[in-house]
Structures are given as structure tokens and as C-alpha cells.
Amino acid sequence: MKIAIMGAMPEEISPILEKIGTYKTTAYAGNSYYEATYKGIELVIAYSKIGKVFSTLTATTMIEHFGATKLLFSGVAGAISSSLKVGDLIVATKLSQHDLDITAFGHPYGYVPGGSVFVEADKEMIEISKIVASEMGKNIQEGIIATGDQFVANEERKNWIGTTFGADALEMEGGSVAVVCNALNIAFFILRSISDAADMDASFSFDEFLESSAKESAEFIIKMVDKLAD
Ligand code: ADE
């Protein structure tokens, strides 16, 4: 087993690299990949840069070039569900692309022929995350995550995404990572901690809480890896 741990921004993986301590850095395809052995498990860690294209490239590279056999994503998200507050954790049950639109041809939002509106995450790792959460005394909410190449800071857009996809949170990478893992038959787990409410204050909230929320998510991911190593 080789586990890929992925984020989109440096803040999302630096708490993990700090915990791992020593690792080998490899430059590949315009990015840096960090490899280590942790509790007997091989890891490859990277942040992709923001958005669906960079996250697709990084997820694919981690699997096809570095040989990852499972992928865990750690990062922050904007809340859609009013039950999610800054710092809360959400684990994706399934993910969609909210900005994928060929409705002009009669297709639903988020759908292209040969694909599907939603991609489901690995059920086994979701079950493991529930055990980890109870051991940590933390609450994690399961829900639908919608992904798009937009930082959403607009109540109307956020509500549209919530209504159209039944989404509880939104971000900019999970849906594309899900497509890659699904196509390559790699079990994946997408965890996000809330940094903002995707409303008019979102950019201020994001700047204020990126680091602390990213740390919440990263700490949980490390415990997930601990559990997978048991
Ligand atoms: N990630 C965290 N907050 C977000 C937002 N409001 N829009 C898109 N991605 C995000």
C-alpha cells in the first residue's frame, strides 16, 4: 500500500510534512512531491495548486508516476449547509463539478456523456473516519461536495449549487480528484474543514481561517493514516 496525501495549497499539507519530519523531495511535472515511510506505510505527499486542472495533474501523477494505491485529500471548503461552521469537518460521500455545463444539449448540470453527475468516495475509508472521529472525540459530518473553478463568495451562487447538487460544501479540487481516482480504480477520501460560508464575507473569512481550518483537516488525516497503518 502506498498512500497519496494531497492538498491544494501549501497550508493544507505543511502540518502533515511537519508531523512526518523527514522526507525525500522530487521535482516532477512542474511540482514537488514528498515521499516518506511513516509507521511502515509508504506515503507520497503534495499540494497541487488551486483548481480542477492542477488537482487532476497531481492526482494522476501520484497514482501513475509515484504508484499510490489510495488517495486522501485534506483541505478547506466553503460551507453551504447552515449546520457547518468554521473549523467543522466534512467528509465527502460523493462529489460533483458545479461548473460543468452542457445543459444547452439537454443534459443535467455536472454531466457530460461518458461521465456521471456524482462520483462516490470509498465507503470503507468513510467508515474508518467515523471510528477515528469517535476516538478523537470529534464530530465529522458526511455530505455532498461540489467542486468548480471558482472561489464562491456569493450567496446566490452558493444557494444555486446547494439546490442543484444537494451539496453541503463547495471547494475547487475534490470533484476532479474523484474523477481521476474513479477512472484509475483508486480508493479515495476527501476531507475538508470549513474556512468560510461562501458568502460576501468569504474572502475575509478564508484569509482568517485558512491556516487553522487546514490544520484541523490535516490532523484528522494523520489519524486516518495511523488507523490505516494498524
Ligand atoms: N475553498 C474554501 N472556501 C471556498 C469558497 N468559498 N469557494 C471555493 N472554494 C473554497
Coordinates of C-alpha atoms and ligand atoms in Angstrom, one line a residue:
M1 CA 0.0 0.0 0.0
K2 CA 1.3 3.5 -0.9
I3 CA -0.9 6.3 0.3
A4 CA -1.1 9.7 -1.5
I5 CA -1.9 12.6 0.7
M6 CA -2.9 15.6 -1.3
G7 CA -3.9 19.2 -0.7
A8 CA -4.3 22.2 -3.0
M9 CA -2.3 24.8 -1.1
P10 CA 0.9 24.7 1.0
E11 CA -1.1 25.4 4.2
E12 CA -3.1 22.2 3.6
I13 CA -0.1 19.8 3.6
S14 CA 2.5 21.6 5.8
P15 CA 1.1 20.3 9.1
I16 CA 1.4 16.8 7.6
L17 CA 5.0 17.3 6.4
E18 CA 5.9 18.7 9.9
K19 CA 4.5 15.6 11.5
I20 CA 6.3 13.2 9.1
G21 CA 9.6 15.0 9.8
T22 CA 11.9 13.6 7.1
Y23 CA 11.0 13.0 3.5
K24 CA 12.6 12.9 0.1
T25 CA 11.6 15.7 -2.3
T26 CA 11.3 15.0 -6.0
A27 CA 10.5 17.7 -8.6
Y28 CA 8.2 16.3 -11.3
A29 CA 5.8 17.8 -13.9
G30 CA 6.2 21.3 -12.5
N31 CA 5.5 20.3 -8.9
S32 CA 7.2 18.9 -5.8
Y33 CA 6.4 15.5 -4.4
Y34 CA 7.4 14.4 -0.9
E35 CA 8.0 10.8 -0.2
A36 CA 8.4 9.1 3.2
T37 CA 7.8 6.0 5.1
Y38 CA 5.5 6.6 8.1
K39 CA 4.6 3.8 10.6
G40 CA 5.6 1.2 7.9
I41 CA 3.4 2.8 5.2
E42 CA 4.9 4.5 2.1
L43 CA 3.5 8.0 1.6
V44 CA 3.6 10.5 -1.3
I45 CA 2.5 14.0 -0.3
A46 CA 1.9 17.0 -2.5
Y47 CA -0.1 20.2 -2.9
S48 CA -1.4 20.6 -6.4
K49 CA -2.1 24.3 -6.7
I50 CA -5.7 25.5 -6.8
G51 CA -8.3 24.2 -9.2
K52 CA -9.5 21.3 -11.2
V53 CA -6.8 21.2 -13.8
F54 CA -3.8 21.3 -11.3
S55 CA -5.5 18.8 -9.0
T56 CA -6.2 16.4 -11.9
L57 CA -2.5 16.6 -12.8
T58 CA -1.3 16.0 -9.3
A59 CA -3.7 13.1 -8.5
T60 CA -2.8 11.4 -11.8
T61 CA 0.9 11.9 -11.2
M62 CA 0.7 10.5 -7.6
I63 CA -1.0 7.4 -8.9
E64 CA 0.6 6.8 -12.3
H65 CA 4.1 8.0 -11.6
F66 CA 4.6 7.5 -7.8
G67 CA 2.4 4.4 -7.6
A68 CA -0.1 5.5 -5.0
T69 CA -2.8 2.9 -4.3
K70 CA -5.1 5.0 -2.1
L71 CA -5.6 8.8 -2.0
L72 CA -6.5 11.0 0.9
F73 CA -7.3 14.7 0.3
S74 CA -7.0 17.3 3.1
G75 CA -8.1 20.9 2.8
V76 CA -10.6 23.6 3.4
A77 CA -14.1 24.3 2.0
G78 CA -16.8 26.9 1.9
A79 CA -20.0 25.8 3.8
I80 CA -23.3 25.6 2.0
S81 CA -25.2 23.7 4.8
S82 CA -26.1 26.0 7.7
S83 CA -25.1 23.2 10.1
L84 CA -21.4 23.6 9.0
K85 CA -19.4 26.3 10.8
V86 CA -15.8 27.4 10.5
G87 CA -13.5 24.6 11.7
D88 CA -16.1 21.9 11.3
L89 CA -15.1 18.8 9.3
I90 CA -17.0 17.4 6.3
V91 CA -16.2 14.1 4.6
A92 CA -17.5 13.7 1.0
T93 CA -19.8 10.8 0.3
K94 CA -19.9 11.9 -3.3
L95 CA -18.7 14.8 -5.4
S96 CA -19.8 16.7 -8.5
Q97 CA -18.5 19.5 -10.7
H98 CA -20.8 22.5 -10.3
D99 CA -19.3 24.5 -13.2
L100 CA -19.6 21.7 -15.8
D101 CA -22.5 22.8 -18.0
I102 CA -23.7 21.4 -21.3
T103 CA -27.3 21.9 -20.4
A104 CA -27.8 23.5 -23.8
F105 CA -27.8 20.0 -25.1
G106 CA -30.4 18.8 -22.7
H107 CA -28.0 17.3 -20.1
P108 CA -28.2 17.9 -16.4
Y109 CA -25.7 20.3 -14.8
G110 CA -22.4 18.5 -13.9
Y111 CA -22.9 15.8 -16.6
V112 CA -21.0 15.0 -19.8
P113 CA -21.7 11.9 -21.9
G114 CA -19.5 9.0 -20.6
G115 CA -19.3 10.6 -17.1
S116 CA -21.7 11.0 -14.2
V117 CA -23.1 13.9 -12.2
F118 CA -21.7 12.4 -9.0
V119 CA -18.6 10.2 -8.2
E120 CA -18.8 8.3 -4.9
A121 CA -16.0 8.2 -2.4
D122 CA -14.7 5.0 -0.9
K123 CA -17.2 3.7 1.7
E124 CA -14.6 1.8 3.7
M125 CA -12.5 4.9 4.4
I126 CA -15.6 6.8 5.3
E127 CA -16.4 4.1 7.9
I128 CA -12.8 4.3 9.2
S129 CA -13.2 8.0 9.5
K130 CA -16.2 7.6 11.8
I131 CA -14.1 5.4 14.1
V132 CA -11.2 7.9 14.0
A133 CA -13.6 10.8 14.8
S134 CA -15.1 9.0 17.8
E135 CA -11.6 8.1 19.1
M136 CA -10.6 11.8 18.7
G137 CA -13.9 13.0 20.2
K138 CA -14.6 15.0 17.1
N139 CA -17.7 15.5 15.0
I140 CA -17.5 14.8 11.3
Q141 CA -20.4 15.4 9.0
E142 CA -20.9 13.3 5.9
G143 CA -22.1 15.2 2.8
I144 CA -22.0 16.1 -0.8
I145 CA -19.2 18.3 -2.0
A146 CA -19.5 20.4 -5.2
T147 CA -16.3 21.4 -7.0
G148 CA -15.7 24.2 -9.5
D149 CA -13.0 26.6 -10.8
Q150 CA -14.5 29.5 -8.8
F151 CA -13.9 30.9 -5.4
V152 CA -17.6 31.3 -4.4
A153 CA -18.3 34.5 -2.5
N154 CA -21.9 35.0 -3.4
E155 CA -25.0 33.9 -1.6
E156 CA -27.0 33.4 -4.8
R157 CA -24.3 31.1 -6.5
K158 CA -23.8 29.2 -3.3
N159 CA -27.6 28.6 -2.9
W160 CA -27.8 27.5 -6.6
I161 CA -25.0 25.0 -6.0
G162 CA -26.8 23.7 -2.9
T163 CA -30.1 23.3 -4.6
T164 CA -28.8 21.9 -7.9
F165 CA -26.5 19.3 -6.5
G166 CA -27.8 18.9 -2.9
A167 CA -24.3 20.0 -1.9
D168 CA -23.3 20.7 1.7
A169 CA -20.0 22.3 0.9
L170 CA -18.0 23.6 -2.0
E171 CA -14.4 23.8 -3.0
M172 CA -12.1 23.7 -6.1
E173 CA -10.5 20.3 -6.3
G174 CA -12.4 17.3 -4.8
G175 CA -14.6 16.6 -7.9
S176 CA -11.7 16.4 -10.3
V177 CA -9.6 14.2 -7.9
A178 CA -12.7 12.0 -7.6
V179 CA -12.9 11.6 -11.4
V180 CA -9.2 10.6 -11.6
C181 CA -9.4 8.1 -8.8
N182 CA -12.6 6.6 -10.1
A183 CA -11.2 6.2 -13.6
L184 CA -8.0 4.6 -12.3
N185 CA -9.8 2.5 -9.7
I186 CA -8.1 4.0 -6.7
A187 CA -10.0 4.3 -3.4
F188 CA -10.2 8.0 -2.3
F189 CA -11.2 10.0 0.7
I190 CA -11.9 13.7 0.6
L191 CA -11.9 15.6 3.9
R192 CA -12.5 19.4 4.3
S193 CA -12.6 21.7 7.2
I194 CA -14.8 24.8 6.8
S195 CA -13.0 28.1 6.3
D196 CA -15.9 30.3 5.2
A197 CA -19.6 30.3 4.3
A198 CA -19.1 31.1 0.5
D199 CA -20.9 34.4 1.1
M200 CA -19.9 38.0 0.6
D201 CA -17.5 37.7 3.6
A202 CA -15.9 34.6 2.2
S203 CA -12.6 36.0 1.2
F204 CA -12.0 37.6 4.6
S205 CA -13.1 34.5 6.4
F206 CA -10.9 32.3 4.2
D207 CA -7.8 34.5 4.9
E208 CA -8.5 34.5 8.6
F209 CA -9.2 30.7 9.0
L210 CA -7.3 29.0 6.1
E211 CA -4.4 28.1 8.4
S212 CA -6.4 26.9 11.4
S213 CA -9.0 25.0 9.4
A214 CA -6.3 23.4 7.2
K215 CA -4.6 22.2 10.3
E216 CA -7.9 20.7 11.7
S217 CA -8.2 18.7 8.5
A218 CA -4.5 17.7 8.3
E219 CA -4.6 16.5 11.9
F220 CA -7.5 14.3 11.1
I221 CA -5.8 12.9 8.0
I222 CA -2.8 11.9 10.0
K223 CA -5.0 10.0 12.4
M224 CA -6.6 8.3 9.4
V225 CA -3.2 7.2 8.2
D226 CA -2.4 6.0 11.7
K227 CA -5.6 3.9 11.5
L228 CA -4.8 2.5 8.1
A229 CA -1.3 1.5 9.3
D230 CA -2.8 -0.5 12.3
Ligands
ADE1 N1 -12.5 26.7 -0.5 C1 -12.7 27.3 0.7 N2 -13.7 28.2 0.6 C2 -14.1 28.3 -0.7 C3 -15.0 29.0 -1.4 N3 -15.8 29.9 -0.8 N4 -15.2 28.8 -2.8 C4 -14.4 27.9 -3.4 N5 -13.5 27.1 -2.7 C5 -13.3 27.3 -1.4

